[in-house]
Each structure stands twice: as structure tokens, then as C-alpha cells.
Coordinates of C-alpha atoms in Angstrom, one line a residue:
M1 CA 0.0 0.0 0.0
K2 CA 1.1 3.6 -0.7
T3 CA 1.1 6.2 2.1
T4 CA 0.8 9.9 2.0
I5 CA 3.4 12.3 3.4
F6 CA 1.2 12.7 6.5
H7 CA 1.1 9.0 7.3
K8 CA 3.2 9.3 10.5
T9 CA 1.1 12.3 11.6
H10 CA -2.0 10.2 11.4
K11 CA -0.5 7.3 13.3
D12 CA 0.8 9.7 16.0
L13 CA -2.8 11.1 16.4
G14 CA -4.0 7.5 17.0
A15 CA -5.9 7.2 13.7
K16 CA -7.5 3.9 12.8
M17 CA -6.0 3.2 9.4
V18 CA -7.6 1.3 6.5
Q19 CA -6.8 0.5 2.9
F20 CA -8.4 3.0 0.5
A21 CA -7.6 3.7 -3.2
G22 CA -4.4 1.8 -2.8
F23 CA -3.3 3.9 0.2
E24 CA -3.3 3.3 3.9
M25 CA -5.6 6.1 5.0
P26 CA -7.2 7.2 8.3
I27 CA -10.9 6.2 8.6
Q28 CA -11.3 7.9 12.0
Y29 CA -9.4 9.4 14.9
P30 CA -9.9 8.6 18.6
K31 CA -12.8 11.1 19.1
G32 CA -14.8 9.2 16.5
I33 CA -16.8 9.9 13.3
L34 CA -19.6 11.8 14.9
A35 CA -17.3 14.3 16.6
E36 CA -15.3 14.8 13.4
H37 CA -18.5 15.3 11.3
N38 CA -19.8 17.9 13.8
A39 CA -16.5 19.7 13.8
V40 CA -16.7 20.3 10.1
R41 CA -20.4 21.4 10.2
T42 CA -19.8 23.8 13.1
G43 CA -16.1 24.7 13.2
V44 CA -13.2 23.5 11.1
G45 CA -11.7 20.1 10.1
V46 CA -8.7 19.0 8.1
F47 CA -8.7 16.1 5.7
D48 CA -5.6 14.6 4.2
V49 CA -6.7 13.9 0.6
S50 CA -3.2 13.6 -0.9
H51 CA -4.3 10.3 -2.5
M52 CA -6.1 12.3 -5.2
G53 CA -4.5 12.4 -8.6
E54 CA -3.3 15.5 -10.5
F55 CA -2.6 15.6 -14.2
E56 CA -1.1 18.6 -16.1
V57 CA -2.4 19.2 -19.6
R58 CA -0.2 21.5 -21.7
G59 CA 0.1 22.3 -25.4
A60 CA -1.6 24.2 -28.2
D61 CA -4.5 21.7 -28.2
A62 CA -5.0 21.5 -24.4
L63 CA -8.5 23.1 -24.6
N64 CA -9.7 21.0 -27.6
F65 CA -8.4 17.8 -25.9
L66 CA -10.3 18.5 -22.7
Q67 CA -13.4 19.4 -24.7
K68 CA -13.2 15.9 -26.2
I69 CA -12.6 13.9 -23.0
T70 CA -14.8 15.8 -20.5
I71 CA -18.6 16.4 -20.6
N72 CA -18.6 20.0 -19.3
D73 CA -17.7 23.0 -21.4
V74 CA -14.1 23.8 -20.6
S75 CA -14.2 26.9 -22.9
K76 CA -16.3 28.6 -20.2
L77 CA -13.3 28.5 -17.8
A78 CA -11.1 31.5 -17.3
E79 CA -7.8 31.5 -15.5
G80 CA -8.3 31.1 -11.8
K81 CA -11.5 29.1 -12.2
A82 CA -12.2 25.4 -11.6
Q83 CA -15.0 23.2 -13.0
Y84 CA -16.7 20.0 -11.9
S85 CA -16.9 17.5 -14.8
A86 CA -16.6 13.9 -15.7
M87 CA -15.0 11.7 -18.4
C88 CA -17.2 9.2 -20.3
R89 CA -16.6 6.3 -22.6
P90 CA -18.2 6.2 -26.0
D91 CA -21.2 4.3 -24.6
G92 CA -21.8 7.1 -22.1
G93 CA -20.5 5.2 -19.1
I94 CA -18.6 7.3 -16.6
V95 CA -14.9 6.8 -16.4
D96 CA -14.5 9.2 -13.5
D97 CA -15.8 12.5 -12.1
L98 CA -13.1 15.1 -11.7
L99 CA -12.2 18.8 -11.5
V100 CA -10.6 20.8 -14.3
Y101 CA -8.5 23.9 -13.2
H102 CA -7.5 26.7 -15.6
M103 CA -4.0 27.5 -14.5
G104 CA -3.2 30.2 -17.1
D105 CA -0.9 28.6 -19.6
Y106 CA -2.0 25.0 -18.8
Y107 CA -4.8 23.0 -17.2
M108 CA -4.9 20.7 -14.3
M109 CA -7.2 17.7 -13.9
V110 CA -7.9 16.4 -10.4
V111 CA -9.1 12.8 -10.4
N112 CA -10.1 10.2 -7.8
G113 CA -7.3 8.4 -6.1
A114 CA -8.6 4.9 -6.8
N115 CA -8.7 5.8 -10.5
I116 CA -5.4 7.5 -11.2
D117 CA -3.8 4.8 -13.3
K118 CA -7.1 4.0 -15.2
D119 CA -7.8 7.7 -15.8
F120 CA -4.3 8.5 -17.0
A121 CA -4.3 5.6 -19.4
W122 CA -7.7 6.7 -20.8
A123 CA -6.7 10.3 -21.1
K124 CA -3.4 9.3 -22.7
E125 CA -5.2 7.1 -25.2
N126 CA -7.3 10.1 -26.2
T127 CA -4.3 12.4 -26.9
A128 CA -4.0 10.9 -30.4
G129 CA -4.3 13.7 -33.0
F130 CA -3.8 16.5 -30.5
D131 CA -0.8 18.7 -29.9
V132 CA -0.9 18.1 -26.1
E133 CA 1.4 17.0 -23.4
L134 CA -0.2 15.1 -20.5
T135 CA 1.8 14.5 -17.3
D136 CA 0.9 12.6 -14.2
K137 CA 2.0 14.8 -11.2
S138 CA 0.0 12.9 -8.6
D139 CA 3.1 11.9 -6.6
E140 CA 4.4 15.4 -6.5
F141 CA 1.4 17.1 -4.9
H142 CA 0.1 17.0 -1.3
L143 CA -3.5 18.0 -0.8
L144 CA -5.2 19.1 2.4
A145 CA -8.9 20.0 2.5
V146 CA -9.6 22.5 5.3
Q147 CA -13.4 22.6 5.6
G148 CA -16.1 24.2 7.8
P149 CA -17.5 27.6 8.7
K150 CA -14.3 28.6 10.6
S151 CA -11.9 27.6 7.8
P152 CA -11.5 31.1 6.4
E153 CA -10.7 32.5 9.9
T154 CA -8.3 29.6 10.5
L155 CA -6.3 30.0 7.2
A156 CA -6.4 33.8 7.3
K157 CA -3.8 33.6 10.1
L158 CA -1.4 31.9 7.7
T159 CA -1.8 33.7 4.4
D160 CA -2.2 37.1 2.8
A161 CA -4.4 35.6 0.1
P162 CA -7.9 37.2 0.0
L163 CA -9.7 34.1 1.2
N164 CA -13.2 35.7 1.6
D165 CA -13.0 37.2 -1.9
I166 CA -12.4 33.8 -3.6
P167 CA -15.7 32.7 -5.1
Y168 CA -16.8 29.1 -5.0
Y169 CA -15.0 27.0 -7.6
N170 CA -12.3 29.6 -8.0
F171 CA -8.7 29.6 -6.8
V172 CA -5.6 31.7 -6.3
K173 CA -1.9 30.9 -6.3
G174 CA -0.5 32.2 -3.0
T175 CA 1.7 31.5 0.0
L176 CA 0.3 29.8 3.1
A177 CA 2.4 28.9 6.1
G178 CA 5.4 30.1 4.1
V179 CA 4.7 27.5 1.3
D180 CA 3.6 28.3 -2.3
M181 CA 0.2 26.7 -2.9
I182 CA -2.9 26.6 -5.0
I183 CA -5.6 27.8 -2.6
S184 CA -8.9 26.5 -4.1
R185 CA -12.4 27.3 -2.8
T186 CA -13.6 23.8 -3.3
G187 CA -14.5 20.8 -1.2
Y188 CA -16.6 17.7 -0.7
T189 CA -18.5 18.6 2.4
G190 CA -21.0 21.3 1.4
E191 CA -19.4 23.7 3.9
V192 CA -17.3 26.7 3.3
G193 CA -13.8 25.4 2.7
F194 CA -10.5 25.3 0.8
E195 CA -8.4 22.7 -0.8
L196 CA -4.6 23.3 -0.6
Y197 CA -2.4 21.9 -3.3
F198 CA 1.4 22.1 -2.7
K199 CA 4.7 20.4 -3.1
A200 CA 7.1 20.0 -0.2
D201 CA 9.3 17.6 1.6
E202 CA 8.0 15.7 4.6
E203 CA 9.3 18.1 7.2
T204 CA 7.8 21.1 5.5
A205 CA 4.5 19.4 4.8
C206 CA 4.1 18.3 8.4
R207 CA 5.0 21.9 9.5
V208 CA 2.1 23.2 7.3
W209 CA -0.2 20.6 9.0
S210 CA 1.0 21.7 12.4
E211 CA 0.6 25.4 11.7
I212 CA -3.0 24.9 10.4
F213 CA -3.9 23.1 13.6
K214 CA -2.4 25.9 15.8
A215 CA -4.3 28.5 13.8
G216 CA -7.6 26.5 14.2
E217 CA -7.1 25.6 17.9
E218 CA -9.5 28.3 19.1
F219 CA -12.2 26.9 16.8
G220 CA -11.9 23.3 18.0
I221 CA -10.1 22.1 14.8
E222 CA -10.1 18.3 14.3
A223 CA -8.4 15.9 11.9
I224 CA -11.1 14.2 9.8
G225 CA -11.0 10.7 8.4
L226 CA -12.7 8.9 5.6
G227 CA -15.7 7.9 7.8
A228 CA -16.8 11.5 8.4
R229 CA -15.8 12.4 4.8
D230 CA -18.5 9.9 3.7
T231 CA -21.2 11.1 6.0
L232 CA -20.6 14.7 5.2
R233 CA -20.7 14.2 1.4
L234 CA -23.8 11.9 1.7
E235 CA -25.8 14.5 3.6
K236 CA -25.2 16.8 0.6
G237 CA -26.1 14.1 -1.9
Y238 CA -22.7 14.2 -3.5
C239 CA -21.8 11.2 -5.7
L240 CA -18.9 8.8 -4.8
Y241 CA -17.3 7.1 -7.7
G242 CA -17.4 3.4 -7.5
N243 CA -20.6 3.5 -5.5
D244 CA -23.1 6.0 -7.0
I245 CA -21.5 6.5 -10.4
D246 CA -19.3 4.1 -12.5
D247 CA -18.8 2.9 -16.1
K248 CA -22.3 1.4 -16.1
S249 CA -24.0 4.6 -15.3
N250 CA -24.5 7.6 -17.5
P251 CA -24.5 11.3 -16.4
L252 CA -28.2 11.9 -17.0
E253 CA -29.5 9.1 -14.9
A254 CA -26.9 10.0 -12.2
G255 CA -28.3 13.5 -11.9
L256 CA -25.3 15.1 -13.6
G257 CA -27.2 16.6 -16.5
W258 CA -26.2 20.0 -15.2
I259 CA -22.6 19.4 -16.1
T260 CA -23.3 17.6 -19.4
K261 CA -23.0 20.2 -22.1
L262 CA -24.3 18.5 -25.3
A263 CA -24.5 21.9 -27.0
K264 CA -20.7 22.3 -27.0
G265 CA -20.3 19.8 -29.8
E266 CA -19.0 16.3 -30.0
F267 CA -17.2 14.7 -27.1
N268 CA -16.6 11.2 -25.8
G269 CA -20.0 9.7 -25.1
S270 CA -22.0 12.6 -26.5
E271 CA -23.9 10.6 -29.1
A272 CA -24.9 7.9 -26.5
I273 CA -25.9 10.5 -23.9
A274 CA -27.9 12.5 -26.5
K275 CA -29.8 9.2 -27.4
V276 CA -30.6 8.7 -23.7
K277 CA -31.9 12.3 -23.5
A278 CA -34.1 11.8 -26.5
D279 CA -35.4 8.4 -25.4
G280 CA -35.8 9.3 -21.8
I281 CA -33.9 7.8 -18.8
Q282 CA -35.0 4.4 -17.6
R283 CA -33.7 4.8 -14.0
K284 CA -32.6 7.6 -11.8
L285 CA -30.3 8.2 -8.9
V286 CA -32.4 9.3 -5.9
G287 CA -32.0 10.1 -2.3
F288 CA -34.0 8.4 0.3
K289 CA -34.7 8.7 4.0
V290 CA -35.5 5.6 6.2
T291 CA -38.8 6.3 7.9
G292 CA -39.0 3.4 10.3
E293 CA -36.5 2.1 12.8
K294 CA -32.9 3.3 12.6
F295 CA -31.3 1.3 9.9
I296 CA -28.3 1.7 7.6
A297 CA -28.9 0.8 4.0
R298 CA -25.8 -0.7 2.5
P299 CA -24.7 -0.7 -1.1
H300 CA -26.4 -3.4 -3.2
Y301 CA -29.4 -3.8 -0.9
P302 CA -32.5 -4.2 -3.1
I303 CA -34.9 -1.3 -3.2
M304 CA -38.5 -2.5 -3.3
A305 CA -42.0 -1.2 -4.1
G306 CA -45.2 -3.2 -4.2
G307 CA -43.3 -6.5 -3.7
E308 CA -41.1 -6.0 -6.7
Q309 CA -37.5 -4.9 -6.9
I310 CA -37.3 -1.4 -8.5
G311 CA -33.6 -0.6 -7.9
E312 CA -30.6 -0.9 -5.7
V313 CA -28.9 1.1 -2.9
T314 CA -25.5 2.6 -3.9
S315 CA -24.6 4.5 -0.6
G316 CA -26.1 4.6 2.8
N317 CA -25.4 5.7 6.4
V318 CA -27.0 7.3 9.4
S319 CA -27.0 11.1 9.0
P320 CA -25.5 12.7 12.1
A321 CA -27.5 15.9 11.5
L322 CA -30.8 14.2 11.1
N323 CA -30.2 11.1 13.2
V324 CA -32.0 8.9 10.7
G325 CA -30.8 6.5 8.0
I326 CA -30.2 8.1 4.6
G327 CA -28.9 6.8 1.3
L328 CA -28.6 7.0 -2.5
G329 CA -29.8 4.5 -5.0
Y330 CA -31.0 3.9 -8.6
V331 CA -34.7 3.3 -9.0
K332 CA -36.9 2.9 -12.0
K333 CA -37.9 6.4 -13.2
E334 CA -41.5 6.1 -12.3
F335 CA -40.5 5.7 -8.6
S336 CA -38.1 8.7 -8.5
E337 CA -40.5 11.5 -7.5
P338 CA -39.9 12.9 -3.9
G339 CA -42.5 11.5 -1.6
T340 CA -42.6 8.1 -3.2
Q341 CA -42.8 5.3 -0.6
I342 CA -40.2 2.6 -1.0
E343 CA -38.7 -0.2 1.0
I344 CA -35.1 -1.4 1.5
S345 CA -34.7 -5.2 1.7
A346 CA -32.0 -6.6 4.1
R347 CA -31.6 -9.7 6.2
G348 CA -34.9 -11.1 5.1
K349 CA -36.8 -8.0 6.2
T350 CA -37.9 -4.8 4.5
F351 CA -37.5 -1.3 6.0
P352 CA -39.8 1.5 4.9
A353 CA -38.2 4.6 3.3
E354 CA -39.2 7.6 1.3
V355 CA -37.7 9.3 -1.8
V356 CA -36.5 12.8 -0.9
K357 CA -34.9 15.8 -2.6
F358 CA -31.2 16.5 -2.4
P359 CA -29.6 17.7 -0.3
F360 CA -30.6 15.9 2.9
V361 CA -29.1 18.7 5.0

């Protein structure tokens, strides 16, 4: 297993470590997932997400190349802006969801850690015919996500960058804790927050971590593991690749029509996606809330209605904010309207639930 540069820090903090995306990563720290979740919702928390992948895209055809391999319209990006997008195969199946950053004279793609090798191979395969240079920089970058309502006040102690003036999905290049960084107003929690991309040796990286924690001490700053990362994103209805989206799902049924820009012209999967749009989706990713006893709906549990299976759970957990079970899953389109009563089948029983609008919180 790979480790991030903060591995010793996690161990010293008493983190419970698990294998994730080929890395040994912290799933939780001694205070537990609930305390970590609440710290991000009310104060500030720090996630080590250095397992994520970063690709640099350079060359005269960088824009045209990205227009081909991603579903959003990269031509709308100006320098200093980021864009949520996805890559699709010709059949419309999702290769990965990702971010595209306009860095000025080049672009940066940020992909899921579990998909780095697959994504790079797919992107490389698609460079044919383009004057473009694609470089995997994943091992060079460290990435910390500092999230929560107190994150601007925490980081303001360490940088002169105008944090409060950075709009959502924008970034600046600046210095924080004495280190040059990309300071990005993005995150996976639904809270105010920043993602910090930087290159440094272990001593410097761990100093950055330490200085962020000193700056956030008055706000009850906590280190956050993968467990709370999952409950935070689930409460906002954010998709997780490998669970809620994969190469067997297309963007329209996954609720990603808002980033699918068919009008921009031909791109990988555009013909298949346009056909789905014309014919109408057959299934839809929905959110649901368990309405009976407290119950966690696990991936692959059947979703039922009227005694027949109408879909399958893709993600589920107990919402710390609502104190009820919530989840995501694909259901036949006719059962996708909020208010629809469904059941989750598990262990020979069925548990009542209701389709609800995103976000849960």
C-alpha cells in the first residue's frame, strides 16, 4: 500500500488506518466519526486527501483535448477558475468524475485516487491527433482539505491571500504557512472550505499541517478521516465514484445533466448521452430517508415497491445531523419522485423509506 506524506502524523494522532484507493488512510481518529462530522459542520476540520490524482495538460490543443474527453464546457473556464466535470466512454458510461483547473498557460485535472492509473491511461489514449502534453503529477502534490465555517478565519492567520474574496470553484496561487500553494475554494462537504495543493518535503508538509492546527485551535479544529468524509458528502447528496457512479451509469441518470453540455459539440459519449436524453432515462439516482427504525442501507441492498425490486442502494449511512438513515440508489424512473414510498430489503426484512430531494441537509 502507498502512504501519503502525512502518514506518521495520522499514526501519532491515533488514527484507525484502512486500505483505500491503494493507500493506507485514516478512517477515523480517537474522538470518532460523529465528533469529526460535527467539527466540520460547526467549526473546522482538516482532511488529508493527498491520495487524489493531479494531471497537467499542456500544449496548443489542451483546450480542444479537454473538450473531447470531458462532458462539461471547458471553454467557459477563465484563468483562476475550476470546473466540476466527468469523463465518459463512447457508450456514455462514466470513467470518473473530476475537477478541471484553468492554470493560465495550462490546465490541471484532479481525479479520484482509486482511478489514477485508469484515468491517466484513458486520457493518454485520447491524446492521439492532439498537440498536447499530458503529465501525471500525482506523486508530487500534497493535498489538504480545510473545511467548515471557521476555515476562512483559520487559514487567514497563515496567508495574505484574500480568502473571503475567492468565489466558490475559484482559486488563487499564493503562499500559506510560508509555502507556495494553489488555494482552491472547493471541497466535498457542502461547507465553506478550501483545498490546498502544494509540493514540499515531509518536514515542510508536516509543519504546514501543524501550523494549520495551531491556527484553528481556538475553533476546536479536528483531523477528519474517511468515515466523516463519507457522512458529510452523503448529507449533501454528492456522488462517490465506484458507489453512485461508474462505467455502467451515464451522467443523465446519475443527476449530472447540469454538467453535461451537449451543445458544446461532439465529445466522448455525447452521441450515446444524446440518445438517452431523446429516449428518456429508464432509471434515476435518488436520495431516500429511512422512515421506520434506525437502519443503515448498505450498497447493493435491493430497493422494493409493491413487492417487486425497483432498484438498488448505492450508498447509505446514518445522518449525524438528522439522526436517521439516509442513502442514495438507482430506481426505475416512475418511482423517482420525492414523496414516493419505497422499502429497503435486508436480512430477510424490509425497511420503509421515502424518496426525498437533495440535499438531505
